[in-house]
XYZ file of N, CA and C in Angstrom:
771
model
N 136.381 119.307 100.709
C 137.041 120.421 101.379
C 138.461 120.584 100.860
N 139.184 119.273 100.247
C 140.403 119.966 100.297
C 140.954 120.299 98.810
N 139.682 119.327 98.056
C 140.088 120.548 96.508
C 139.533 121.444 96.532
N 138.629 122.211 97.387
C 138.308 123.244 97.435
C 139.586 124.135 98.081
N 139.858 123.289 99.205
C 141.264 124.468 99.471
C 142.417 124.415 98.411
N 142.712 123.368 97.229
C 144.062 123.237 96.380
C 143.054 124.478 95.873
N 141.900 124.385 95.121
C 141.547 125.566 93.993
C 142.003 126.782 94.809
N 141.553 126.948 95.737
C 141.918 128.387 96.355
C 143.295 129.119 96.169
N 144.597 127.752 96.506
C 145.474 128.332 96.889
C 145.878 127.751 95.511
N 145.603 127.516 94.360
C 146.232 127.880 93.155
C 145.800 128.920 92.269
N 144.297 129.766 92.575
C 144.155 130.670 92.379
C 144.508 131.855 92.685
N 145.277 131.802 94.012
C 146.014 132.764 94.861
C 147.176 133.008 93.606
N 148.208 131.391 93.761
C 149.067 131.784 93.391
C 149.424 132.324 91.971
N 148.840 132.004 91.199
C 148.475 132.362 89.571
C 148.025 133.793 89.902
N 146.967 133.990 90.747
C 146.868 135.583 90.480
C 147.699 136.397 91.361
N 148.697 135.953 91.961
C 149.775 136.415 92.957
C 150.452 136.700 90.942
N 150.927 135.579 90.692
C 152.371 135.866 89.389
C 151.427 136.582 88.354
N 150.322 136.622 88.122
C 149.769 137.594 86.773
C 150.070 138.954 87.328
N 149.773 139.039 88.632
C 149.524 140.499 89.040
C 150.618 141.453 89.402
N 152.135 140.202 89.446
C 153.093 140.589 89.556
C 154.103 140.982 87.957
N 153.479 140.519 86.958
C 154.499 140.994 85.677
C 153.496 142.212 85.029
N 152.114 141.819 85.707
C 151.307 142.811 84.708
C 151.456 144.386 85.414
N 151.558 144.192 87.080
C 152.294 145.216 87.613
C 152.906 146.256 87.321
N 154.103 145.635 86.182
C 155.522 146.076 85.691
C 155.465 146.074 84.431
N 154.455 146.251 83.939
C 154.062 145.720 82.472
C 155.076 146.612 81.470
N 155.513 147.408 81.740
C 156.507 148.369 81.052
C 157.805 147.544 80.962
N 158.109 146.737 81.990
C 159.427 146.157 81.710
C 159.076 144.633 81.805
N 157.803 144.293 81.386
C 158.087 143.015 81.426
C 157.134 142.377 80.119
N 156.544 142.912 79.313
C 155.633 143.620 78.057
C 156.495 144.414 77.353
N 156.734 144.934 77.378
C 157.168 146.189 76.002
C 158.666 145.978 75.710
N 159.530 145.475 76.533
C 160.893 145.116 76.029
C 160.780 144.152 75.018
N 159.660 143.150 75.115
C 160.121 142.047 74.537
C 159.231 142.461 72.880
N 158.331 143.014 73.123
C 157.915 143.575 71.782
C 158.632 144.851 71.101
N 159.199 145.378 71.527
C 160.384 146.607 70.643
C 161.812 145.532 70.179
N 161.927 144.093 71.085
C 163.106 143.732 70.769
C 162.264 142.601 69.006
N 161.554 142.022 69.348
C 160.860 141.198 67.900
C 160.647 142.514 67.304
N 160.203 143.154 67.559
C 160.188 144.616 66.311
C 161.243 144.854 65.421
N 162.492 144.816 66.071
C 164.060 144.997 65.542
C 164.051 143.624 64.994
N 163.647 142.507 65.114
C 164.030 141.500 64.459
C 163.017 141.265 63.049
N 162.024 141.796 63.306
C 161.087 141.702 61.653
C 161.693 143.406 60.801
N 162.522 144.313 61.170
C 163.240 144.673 60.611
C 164.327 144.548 60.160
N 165.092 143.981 60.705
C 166.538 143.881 60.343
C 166.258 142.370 59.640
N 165.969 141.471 59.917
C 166.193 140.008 59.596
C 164.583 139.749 58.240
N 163.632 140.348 58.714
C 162.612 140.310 57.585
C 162.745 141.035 56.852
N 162.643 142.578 56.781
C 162.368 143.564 55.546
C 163.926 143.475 54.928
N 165.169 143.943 55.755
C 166.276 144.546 55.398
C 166.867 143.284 54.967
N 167.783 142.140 55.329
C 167.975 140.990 54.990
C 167.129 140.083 54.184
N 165.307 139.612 54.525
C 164.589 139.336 54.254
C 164.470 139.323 52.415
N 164.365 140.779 51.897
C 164.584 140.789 50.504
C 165.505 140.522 49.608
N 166.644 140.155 50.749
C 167.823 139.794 50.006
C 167.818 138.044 49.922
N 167.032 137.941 50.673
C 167.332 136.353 50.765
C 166.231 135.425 49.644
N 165.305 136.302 50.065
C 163.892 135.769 48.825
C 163.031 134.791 49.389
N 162.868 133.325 48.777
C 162.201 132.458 49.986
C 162.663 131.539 50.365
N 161.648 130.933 51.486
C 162.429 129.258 52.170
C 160.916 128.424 51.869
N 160.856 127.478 51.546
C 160.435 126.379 51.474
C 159.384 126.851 51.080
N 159.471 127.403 50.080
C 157.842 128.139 49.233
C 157.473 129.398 50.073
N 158.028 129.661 50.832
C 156.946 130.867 51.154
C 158.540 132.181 51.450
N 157.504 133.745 51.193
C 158.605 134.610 51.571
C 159.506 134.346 52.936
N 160.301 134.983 53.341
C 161.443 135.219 54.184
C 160.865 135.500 55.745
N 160.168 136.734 55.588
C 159.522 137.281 56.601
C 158.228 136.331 57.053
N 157.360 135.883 56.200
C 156.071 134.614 56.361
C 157.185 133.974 57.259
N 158.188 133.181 56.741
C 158.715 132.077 57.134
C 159.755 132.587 58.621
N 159.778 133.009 58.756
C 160.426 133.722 60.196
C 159.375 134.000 61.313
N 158.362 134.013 60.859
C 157.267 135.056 62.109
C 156.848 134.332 62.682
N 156.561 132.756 62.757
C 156.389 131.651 63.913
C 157.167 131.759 64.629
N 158.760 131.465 64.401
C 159.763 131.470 64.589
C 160.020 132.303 66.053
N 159.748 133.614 65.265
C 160.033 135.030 66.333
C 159.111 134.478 67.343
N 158.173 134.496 66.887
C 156.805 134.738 67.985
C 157.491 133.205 68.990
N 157.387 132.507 68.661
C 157.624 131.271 69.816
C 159.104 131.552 70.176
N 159.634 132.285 69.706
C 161.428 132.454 70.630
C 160.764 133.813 71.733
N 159.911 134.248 71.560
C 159.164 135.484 72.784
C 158.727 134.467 73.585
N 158.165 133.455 73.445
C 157.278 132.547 74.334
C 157.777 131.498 75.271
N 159.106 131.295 74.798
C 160.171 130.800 74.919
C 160.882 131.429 76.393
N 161.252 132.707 75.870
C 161.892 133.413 76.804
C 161.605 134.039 77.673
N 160.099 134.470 77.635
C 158.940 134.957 78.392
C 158.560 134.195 79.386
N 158.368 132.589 79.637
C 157.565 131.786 80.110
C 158.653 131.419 80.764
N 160.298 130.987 80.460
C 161.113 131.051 81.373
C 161.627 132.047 82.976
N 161.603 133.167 82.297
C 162.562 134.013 82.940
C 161.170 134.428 83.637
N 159.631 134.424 83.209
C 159.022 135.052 84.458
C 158.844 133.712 85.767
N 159.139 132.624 85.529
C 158.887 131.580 86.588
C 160.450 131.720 87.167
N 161.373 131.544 86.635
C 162.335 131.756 86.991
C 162.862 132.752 88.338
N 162.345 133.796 87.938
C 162.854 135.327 88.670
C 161.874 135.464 89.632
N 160.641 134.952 89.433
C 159.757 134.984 90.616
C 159.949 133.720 91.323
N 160.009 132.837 91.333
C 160.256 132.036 92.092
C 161.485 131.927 92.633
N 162.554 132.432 92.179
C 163.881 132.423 93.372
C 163.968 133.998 93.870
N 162.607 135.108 94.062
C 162.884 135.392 94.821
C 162.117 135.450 95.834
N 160.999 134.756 95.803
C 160.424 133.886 96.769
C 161.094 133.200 98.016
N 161.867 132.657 97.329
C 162.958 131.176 97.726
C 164.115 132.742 98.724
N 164.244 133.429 97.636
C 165.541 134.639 98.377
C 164.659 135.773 99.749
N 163.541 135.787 99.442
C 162.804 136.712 100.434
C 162.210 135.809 101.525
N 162.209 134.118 101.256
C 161.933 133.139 102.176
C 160.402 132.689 102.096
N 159.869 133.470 101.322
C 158.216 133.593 101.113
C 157.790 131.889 100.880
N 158.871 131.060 100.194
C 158.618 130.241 99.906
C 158.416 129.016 100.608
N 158.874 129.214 102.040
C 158.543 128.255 103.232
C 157.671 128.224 103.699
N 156.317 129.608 103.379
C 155.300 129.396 104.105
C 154.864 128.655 103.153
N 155.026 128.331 101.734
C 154.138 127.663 100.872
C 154.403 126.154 101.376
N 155.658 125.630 101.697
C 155.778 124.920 101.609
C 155.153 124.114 103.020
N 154.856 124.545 104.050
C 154.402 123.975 105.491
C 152.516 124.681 105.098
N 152.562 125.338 104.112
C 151.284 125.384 104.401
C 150.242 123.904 103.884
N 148.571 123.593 104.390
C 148.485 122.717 103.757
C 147.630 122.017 102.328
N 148.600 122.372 101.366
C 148.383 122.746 99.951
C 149.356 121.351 99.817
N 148.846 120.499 98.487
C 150.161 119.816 97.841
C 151.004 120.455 97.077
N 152.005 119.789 97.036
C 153.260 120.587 96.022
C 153.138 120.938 94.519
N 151.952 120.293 94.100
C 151.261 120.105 92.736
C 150.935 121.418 92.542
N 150.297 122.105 93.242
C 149.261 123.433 93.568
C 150.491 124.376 93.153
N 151.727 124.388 94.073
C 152.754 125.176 94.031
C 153.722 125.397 92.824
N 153.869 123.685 92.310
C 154.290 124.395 91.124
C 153.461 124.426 89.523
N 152.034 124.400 90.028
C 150.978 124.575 88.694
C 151.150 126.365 88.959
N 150.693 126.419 90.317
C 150.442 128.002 90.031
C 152.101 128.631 89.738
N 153.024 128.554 89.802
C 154.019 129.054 89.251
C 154.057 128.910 87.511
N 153.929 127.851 86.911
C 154.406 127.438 86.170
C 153.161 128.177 84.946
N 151.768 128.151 85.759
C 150.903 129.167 85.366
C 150.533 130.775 85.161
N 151.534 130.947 85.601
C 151.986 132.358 85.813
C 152.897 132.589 84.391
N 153.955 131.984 84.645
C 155.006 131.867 83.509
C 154.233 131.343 82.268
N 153.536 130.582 81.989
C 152.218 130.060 81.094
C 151.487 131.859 80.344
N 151.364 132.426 81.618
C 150.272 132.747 81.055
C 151.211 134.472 80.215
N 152.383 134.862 80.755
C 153.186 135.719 80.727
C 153.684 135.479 79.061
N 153.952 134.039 78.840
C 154.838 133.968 77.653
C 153.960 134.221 76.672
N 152.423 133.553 76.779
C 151.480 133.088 75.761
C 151.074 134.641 75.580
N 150.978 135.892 76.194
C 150.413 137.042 76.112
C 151.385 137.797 75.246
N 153.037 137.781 75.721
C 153.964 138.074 74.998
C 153.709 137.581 73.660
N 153.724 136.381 73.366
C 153.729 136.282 72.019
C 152.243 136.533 71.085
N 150.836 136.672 72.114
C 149.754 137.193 71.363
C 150.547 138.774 71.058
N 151.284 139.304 71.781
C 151.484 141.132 71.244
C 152.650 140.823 70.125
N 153.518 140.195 70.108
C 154.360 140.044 69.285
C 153.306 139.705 67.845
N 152.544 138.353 68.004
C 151.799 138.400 66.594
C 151.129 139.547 66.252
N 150.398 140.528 66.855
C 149.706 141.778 66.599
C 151.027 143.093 65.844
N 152.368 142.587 66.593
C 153.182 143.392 65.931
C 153.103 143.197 64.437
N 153.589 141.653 64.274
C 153.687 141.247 63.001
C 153.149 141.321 61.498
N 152.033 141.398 61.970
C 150.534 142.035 61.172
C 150.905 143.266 60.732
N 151.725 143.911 61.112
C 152.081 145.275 60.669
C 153.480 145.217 59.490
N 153.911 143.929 59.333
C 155.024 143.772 58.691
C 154.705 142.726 57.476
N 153.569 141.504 58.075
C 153.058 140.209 56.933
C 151.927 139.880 57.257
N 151.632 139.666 56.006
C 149.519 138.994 55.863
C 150.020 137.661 57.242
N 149.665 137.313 58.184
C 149.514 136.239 58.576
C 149.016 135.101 58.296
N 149.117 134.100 58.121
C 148.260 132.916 56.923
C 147.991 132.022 58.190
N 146.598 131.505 58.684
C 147.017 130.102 59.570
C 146.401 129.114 58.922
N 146.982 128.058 59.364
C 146.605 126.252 58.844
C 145.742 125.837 59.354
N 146.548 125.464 60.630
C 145.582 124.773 61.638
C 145.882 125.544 63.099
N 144.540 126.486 63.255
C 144.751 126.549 64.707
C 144.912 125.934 65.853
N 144.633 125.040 65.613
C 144.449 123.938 67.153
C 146.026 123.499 67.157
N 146.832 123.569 66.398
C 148.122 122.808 66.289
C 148.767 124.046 67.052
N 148.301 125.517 66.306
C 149.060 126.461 66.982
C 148.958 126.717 68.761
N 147.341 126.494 68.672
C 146.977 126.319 70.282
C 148.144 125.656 71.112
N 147.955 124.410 70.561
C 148.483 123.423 71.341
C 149.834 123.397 72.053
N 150.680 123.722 70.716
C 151.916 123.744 70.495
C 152.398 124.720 71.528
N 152.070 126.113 71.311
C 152.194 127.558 72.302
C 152.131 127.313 73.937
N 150.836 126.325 73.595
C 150.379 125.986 75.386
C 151.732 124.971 76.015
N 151.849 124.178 75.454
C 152.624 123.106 75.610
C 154.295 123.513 75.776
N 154.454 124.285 75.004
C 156.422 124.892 74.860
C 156.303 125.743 75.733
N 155.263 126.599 76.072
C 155.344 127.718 77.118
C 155.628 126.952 78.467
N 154.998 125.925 78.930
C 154.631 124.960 80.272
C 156.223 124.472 79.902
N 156.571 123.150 79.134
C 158.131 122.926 79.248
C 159.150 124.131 79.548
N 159.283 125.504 79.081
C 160.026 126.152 79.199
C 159.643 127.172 81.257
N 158.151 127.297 81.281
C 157.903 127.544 82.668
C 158.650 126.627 83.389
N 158.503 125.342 83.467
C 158.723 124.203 84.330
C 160.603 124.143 84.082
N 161.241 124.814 82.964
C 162.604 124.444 83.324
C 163.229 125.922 84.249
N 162.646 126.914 84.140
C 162.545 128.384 85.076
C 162.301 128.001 86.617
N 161.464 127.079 86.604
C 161.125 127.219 87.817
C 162.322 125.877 88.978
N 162.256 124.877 87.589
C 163.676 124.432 88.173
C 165.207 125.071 88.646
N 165.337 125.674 87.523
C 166.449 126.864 87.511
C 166.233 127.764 88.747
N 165.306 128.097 89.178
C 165.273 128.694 90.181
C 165.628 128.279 91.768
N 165.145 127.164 91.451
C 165.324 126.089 92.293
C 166.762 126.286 93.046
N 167.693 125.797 91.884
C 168.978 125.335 92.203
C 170.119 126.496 92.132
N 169.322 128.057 91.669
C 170.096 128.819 91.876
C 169.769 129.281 93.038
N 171.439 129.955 93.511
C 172.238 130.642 94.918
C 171.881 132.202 95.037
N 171.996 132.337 93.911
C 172.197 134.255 94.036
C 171.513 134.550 92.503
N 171.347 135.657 92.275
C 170.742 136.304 91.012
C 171.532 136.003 89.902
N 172.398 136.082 89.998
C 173.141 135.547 89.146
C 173.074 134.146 88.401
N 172.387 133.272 88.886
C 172.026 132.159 88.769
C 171.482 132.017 87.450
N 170.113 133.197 87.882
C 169.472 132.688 87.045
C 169.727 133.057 85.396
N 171.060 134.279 85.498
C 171.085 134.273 83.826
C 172.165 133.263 83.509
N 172.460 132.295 83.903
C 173.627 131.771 83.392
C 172.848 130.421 82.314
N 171.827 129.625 82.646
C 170.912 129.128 81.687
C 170.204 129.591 80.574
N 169.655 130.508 80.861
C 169.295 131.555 79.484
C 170.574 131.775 78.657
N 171.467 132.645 79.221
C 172.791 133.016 78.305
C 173.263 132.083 77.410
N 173.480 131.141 78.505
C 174.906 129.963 77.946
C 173.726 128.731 77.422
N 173.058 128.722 77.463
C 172.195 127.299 76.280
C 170.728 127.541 75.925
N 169.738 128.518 76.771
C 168.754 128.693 76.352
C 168.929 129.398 74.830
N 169.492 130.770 74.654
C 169.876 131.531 74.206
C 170.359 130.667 72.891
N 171.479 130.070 72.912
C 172.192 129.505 71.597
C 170.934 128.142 71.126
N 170.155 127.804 71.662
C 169.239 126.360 71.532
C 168.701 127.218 70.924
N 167.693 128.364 71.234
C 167.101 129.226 70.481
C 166.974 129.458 68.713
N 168.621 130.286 68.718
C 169.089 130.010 67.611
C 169.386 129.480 66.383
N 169.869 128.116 67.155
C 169.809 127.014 66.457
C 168.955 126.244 66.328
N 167.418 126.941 66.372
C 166.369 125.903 66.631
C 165.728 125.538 65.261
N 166.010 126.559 64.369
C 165.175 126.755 63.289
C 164.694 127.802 63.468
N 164.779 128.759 63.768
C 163.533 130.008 64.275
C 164.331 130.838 62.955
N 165.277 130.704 62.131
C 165.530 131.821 61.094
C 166.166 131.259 59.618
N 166.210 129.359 60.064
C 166.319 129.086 58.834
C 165.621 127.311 58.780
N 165.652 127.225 57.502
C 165.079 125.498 57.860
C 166.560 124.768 57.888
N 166.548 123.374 58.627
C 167.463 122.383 59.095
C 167.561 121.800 57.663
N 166.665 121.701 56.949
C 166.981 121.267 55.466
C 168.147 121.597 54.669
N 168.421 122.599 55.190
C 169.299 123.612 53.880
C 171.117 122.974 54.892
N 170.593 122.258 56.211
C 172.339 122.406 56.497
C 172.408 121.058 56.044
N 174.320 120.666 56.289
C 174.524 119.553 55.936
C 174.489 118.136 56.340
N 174.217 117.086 55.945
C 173.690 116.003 56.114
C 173.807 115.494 58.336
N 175.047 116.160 58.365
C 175.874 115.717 59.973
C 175.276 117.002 60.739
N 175.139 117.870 60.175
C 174.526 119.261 61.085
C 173.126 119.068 60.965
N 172.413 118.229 60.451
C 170.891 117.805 60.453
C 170.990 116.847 61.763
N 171.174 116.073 61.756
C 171.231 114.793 62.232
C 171.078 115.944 64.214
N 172.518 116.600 63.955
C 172.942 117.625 65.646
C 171.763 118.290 65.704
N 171.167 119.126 64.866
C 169.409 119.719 65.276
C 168.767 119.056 65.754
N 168.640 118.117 65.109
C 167.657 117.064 65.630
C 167.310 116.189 67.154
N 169.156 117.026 68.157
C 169.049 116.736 69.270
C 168.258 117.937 70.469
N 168.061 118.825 69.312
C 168.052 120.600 70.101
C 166.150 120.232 69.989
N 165.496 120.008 71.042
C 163.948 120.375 71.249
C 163.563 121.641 70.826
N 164.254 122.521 70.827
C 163.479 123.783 70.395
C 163.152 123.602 68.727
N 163.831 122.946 68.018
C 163.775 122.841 66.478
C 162.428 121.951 66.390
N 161.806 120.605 66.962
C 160.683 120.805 67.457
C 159.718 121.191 67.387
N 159.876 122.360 68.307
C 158.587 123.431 69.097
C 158.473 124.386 68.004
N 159.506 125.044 67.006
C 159.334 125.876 66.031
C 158.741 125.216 64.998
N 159.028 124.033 64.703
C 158.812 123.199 63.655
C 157.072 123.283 63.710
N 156.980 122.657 64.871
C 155.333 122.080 64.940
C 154.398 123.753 64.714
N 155.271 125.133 65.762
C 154.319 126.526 65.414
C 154.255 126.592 64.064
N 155.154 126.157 63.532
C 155.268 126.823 61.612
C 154.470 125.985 61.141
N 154.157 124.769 61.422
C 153.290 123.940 60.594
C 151.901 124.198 60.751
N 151.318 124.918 61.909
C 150.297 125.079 62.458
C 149.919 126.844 61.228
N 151.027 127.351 61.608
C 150.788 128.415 60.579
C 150.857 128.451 58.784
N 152.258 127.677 58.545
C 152.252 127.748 57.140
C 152.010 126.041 57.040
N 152.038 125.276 57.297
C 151.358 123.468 56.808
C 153.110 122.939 56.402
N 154.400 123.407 56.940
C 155.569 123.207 56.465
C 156.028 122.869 57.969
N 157.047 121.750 57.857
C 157.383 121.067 59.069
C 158.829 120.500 58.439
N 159.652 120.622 59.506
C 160.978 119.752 59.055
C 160.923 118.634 59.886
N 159.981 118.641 59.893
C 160.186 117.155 61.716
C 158.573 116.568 61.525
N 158.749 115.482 61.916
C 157.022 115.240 61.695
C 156.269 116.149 63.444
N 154.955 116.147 62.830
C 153.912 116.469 63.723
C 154.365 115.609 65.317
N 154.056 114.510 64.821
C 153.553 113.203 65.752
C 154.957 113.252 66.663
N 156.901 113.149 66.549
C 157.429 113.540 66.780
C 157.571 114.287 68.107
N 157.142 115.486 67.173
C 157.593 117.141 67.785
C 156.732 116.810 69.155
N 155.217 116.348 68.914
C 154.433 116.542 69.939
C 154.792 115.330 71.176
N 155.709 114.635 70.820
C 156.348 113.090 71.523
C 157.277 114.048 72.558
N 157.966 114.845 71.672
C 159.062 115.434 72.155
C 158.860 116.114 73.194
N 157.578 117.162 72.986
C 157.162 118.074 73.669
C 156.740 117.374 74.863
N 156.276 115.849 74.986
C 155.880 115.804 75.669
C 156.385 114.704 76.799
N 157.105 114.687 76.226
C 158.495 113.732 76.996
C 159.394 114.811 77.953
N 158.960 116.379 77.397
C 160.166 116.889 78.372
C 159.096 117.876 79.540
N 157.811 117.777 79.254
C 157.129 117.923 80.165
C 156.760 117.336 81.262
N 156.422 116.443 81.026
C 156.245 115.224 82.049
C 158.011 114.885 82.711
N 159.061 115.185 81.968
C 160.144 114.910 82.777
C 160.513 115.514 83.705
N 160.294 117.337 83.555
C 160.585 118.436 84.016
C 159.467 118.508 84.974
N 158.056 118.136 84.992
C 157.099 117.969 86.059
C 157.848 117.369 87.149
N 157.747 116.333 87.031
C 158.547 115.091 87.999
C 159.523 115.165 88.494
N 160.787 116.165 87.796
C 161.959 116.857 88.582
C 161.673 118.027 89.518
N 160.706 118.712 89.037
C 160.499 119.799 89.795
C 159.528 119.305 91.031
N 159.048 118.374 90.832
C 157.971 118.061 92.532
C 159.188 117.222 93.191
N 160.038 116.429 92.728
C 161.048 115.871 93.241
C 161.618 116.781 94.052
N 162.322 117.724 93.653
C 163.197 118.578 94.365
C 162.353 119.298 95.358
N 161.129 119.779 94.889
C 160.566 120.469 96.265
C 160.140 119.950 97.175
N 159.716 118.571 96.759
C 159.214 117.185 98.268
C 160.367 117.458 98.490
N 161.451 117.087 98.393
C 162.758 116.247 99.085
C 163.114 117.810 99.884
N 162.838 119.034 99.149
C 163.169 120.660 99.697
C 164.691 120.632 99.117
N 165.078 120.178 98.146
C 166.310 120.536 97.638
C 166.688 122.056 97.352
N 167.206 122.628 97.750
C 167.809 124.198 97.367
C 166.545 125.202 97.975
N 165.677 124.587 98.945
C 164.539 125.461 99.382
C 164.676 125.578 101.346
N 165.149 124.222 101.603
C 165.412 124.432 103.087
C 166.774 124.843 103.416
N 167.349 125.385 103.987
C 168.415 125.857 104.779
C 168.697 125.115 105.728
C-alpha cells in the first residue's frame, strides 16, 4: 500500500511540473532555442571560420555539445528552482510536507520535472543544430548518461536554491553570479588544453568542465578529463546535493515559518 501511495504521489508531482513549463511552452521552450540559435551564429558560422579547428575537428562540431549541455544546464536549474520556491511562496508546499508521502517522493518529483524540462530543451537545441553541422555521435550511451546525470545535479542544486531563497530575487542571484560564469568557463567554447599550465590546474576545480568534457566525448571520442573522472565527479555531487536537499526539508529549513 504505501509504494503504491509514494508512486501515486510522485506521479502527481512530475506531472504537476511537466504540465506546468509545457503550459508556458512559449516562454519556457522557445527562449532558450532562439538564444543557442544566436550562439551557433555568432560564435560557430561568424567567429567559427575565423578560428578554424580545435582538437581535430571544425569550430562549430566542437562547440555544439558544449551549447547543447549549457541549455541543459540552465533549463534543469531554473525550472526546479522557480517552481519550487513558489510553492514554498504560495505555501503549497506544507501540504506536501504533512502529507503522508516521504520526502524522497518530494524531491524526486521536483527534481524530475527539472530532469525532464532541461533534457527536452536540449533534444530542441540538438534539432536546431542539424541545421548548422552534420552531427557525428560516438557513443550514445555516454551521451545518455552524461545528459541524465548533469541535468539531476543541476535540478537538485535549483531545488536547493529554492530552498534557501526569501524573495524572487533569490533565485537569480546563483545563476547570475556563479552558475552563469562556471558555465563559461567550463569548456563549452574552448578546450582547457590551449590555457596555461596554472589556469588548467583552476578548471579542473569548475564541475561543469567535467559534464562538457564527458557530452563531447560521447559525441566527438575527445575528452580533456578522463571518462572515469568526470563520471566520479558527476557523481559525487549528486549524491551530495541529494543528501543536502532531504536534509533541509526533514529538518524544514527555509520551509516552516
Amino acid at each position: 500500500m504505501s509504494a503504491s501511495v509514494n508512486r501515486i504521489a510522485l506521479k502527481s508531482i512530475l506531472y504537476k511540473e511537466v504540465h506546468r513549463f509545457m503550459r508556458i511552452w512559449v516562454q519556457t521552450l522557445v527562449p532558450p532555442a532562439i538564444t543557442i540559435s544566436l550562439y551557433f551564429v555568432i560564435f560557430g558560422t561568424l567567429i567559427g571560420a575565423r578560428i578554424g579547428q580545435m582538437d581535430g575537428f571544425d569550430y562549430m562540431s566542437y562547440i555544439v555539445p558544449g551549447l547543447i549541455m549549457m541549455s541543459v544546464i540552465t533549463n534543469s536549474y531554473s525550472n526546479v528552482a522557480s517552481s519550487f520556491f513558489s510553492a514554498k511562496w504560495q505555501r503549497n508546499v506544507e501540504e506536501m510536507l504533512v502529507a503522508p508521502v516521504p520526502n524522497w517522493v518530494i524531491v524526486a518529483g521536483y527534481v524530475g520535472g527539472g530532469m525532464t524540462r532541461g533534457i527536452l530543451v536540449g533534444l530542441i537545441v540538438t534539432l536546431i543544430s542539424l541545421f548548422f553541422v552534420d552531427i557525428q555521435i560516438h557513443n550514445i550511451w555516454v551521451i545518455m548518461i552524461t545528459v541524465c546525470l548533469t541535468s539531476a545535479v543541476f535540478a537538485l542544486g535549483g531545488l536547493i536554491n529554492a530552498i534557501f531563497a526569501n524573495s524572487f530575487d533569490d533565485i537569480s542571484i546563483i545563476p547570475t553570479f556563479i552558475l552563469t560564469p562556471l558555465t563559461y568557463l567550463g569548456g563549452v567554447f574552448y578546450s582547457i588544453s590551449l590555457l596555461p599550465e596554472f589556469w588548467q590546474g583552476v578548471s579542473q576545480l569548475n564541475p561543469i568542465v567535467y559534464m562538457v568534457n564527458a557530452f563531447r566525448y560521447g559525441f566527438l571520442g575527445i575528452s580533456d578529463v578522463s571518462l572515469t573522472v568526470a563520471f566520479g565527479v558527476i557523481g559525487i555531487f549528486i549524491v551530495s546535493l541529494f543528501t543536502i536537499a532531504m536534509t533541509l526539508i526533514t529538518k524544514g529549513i527555509g520551509l516552516r515559518s
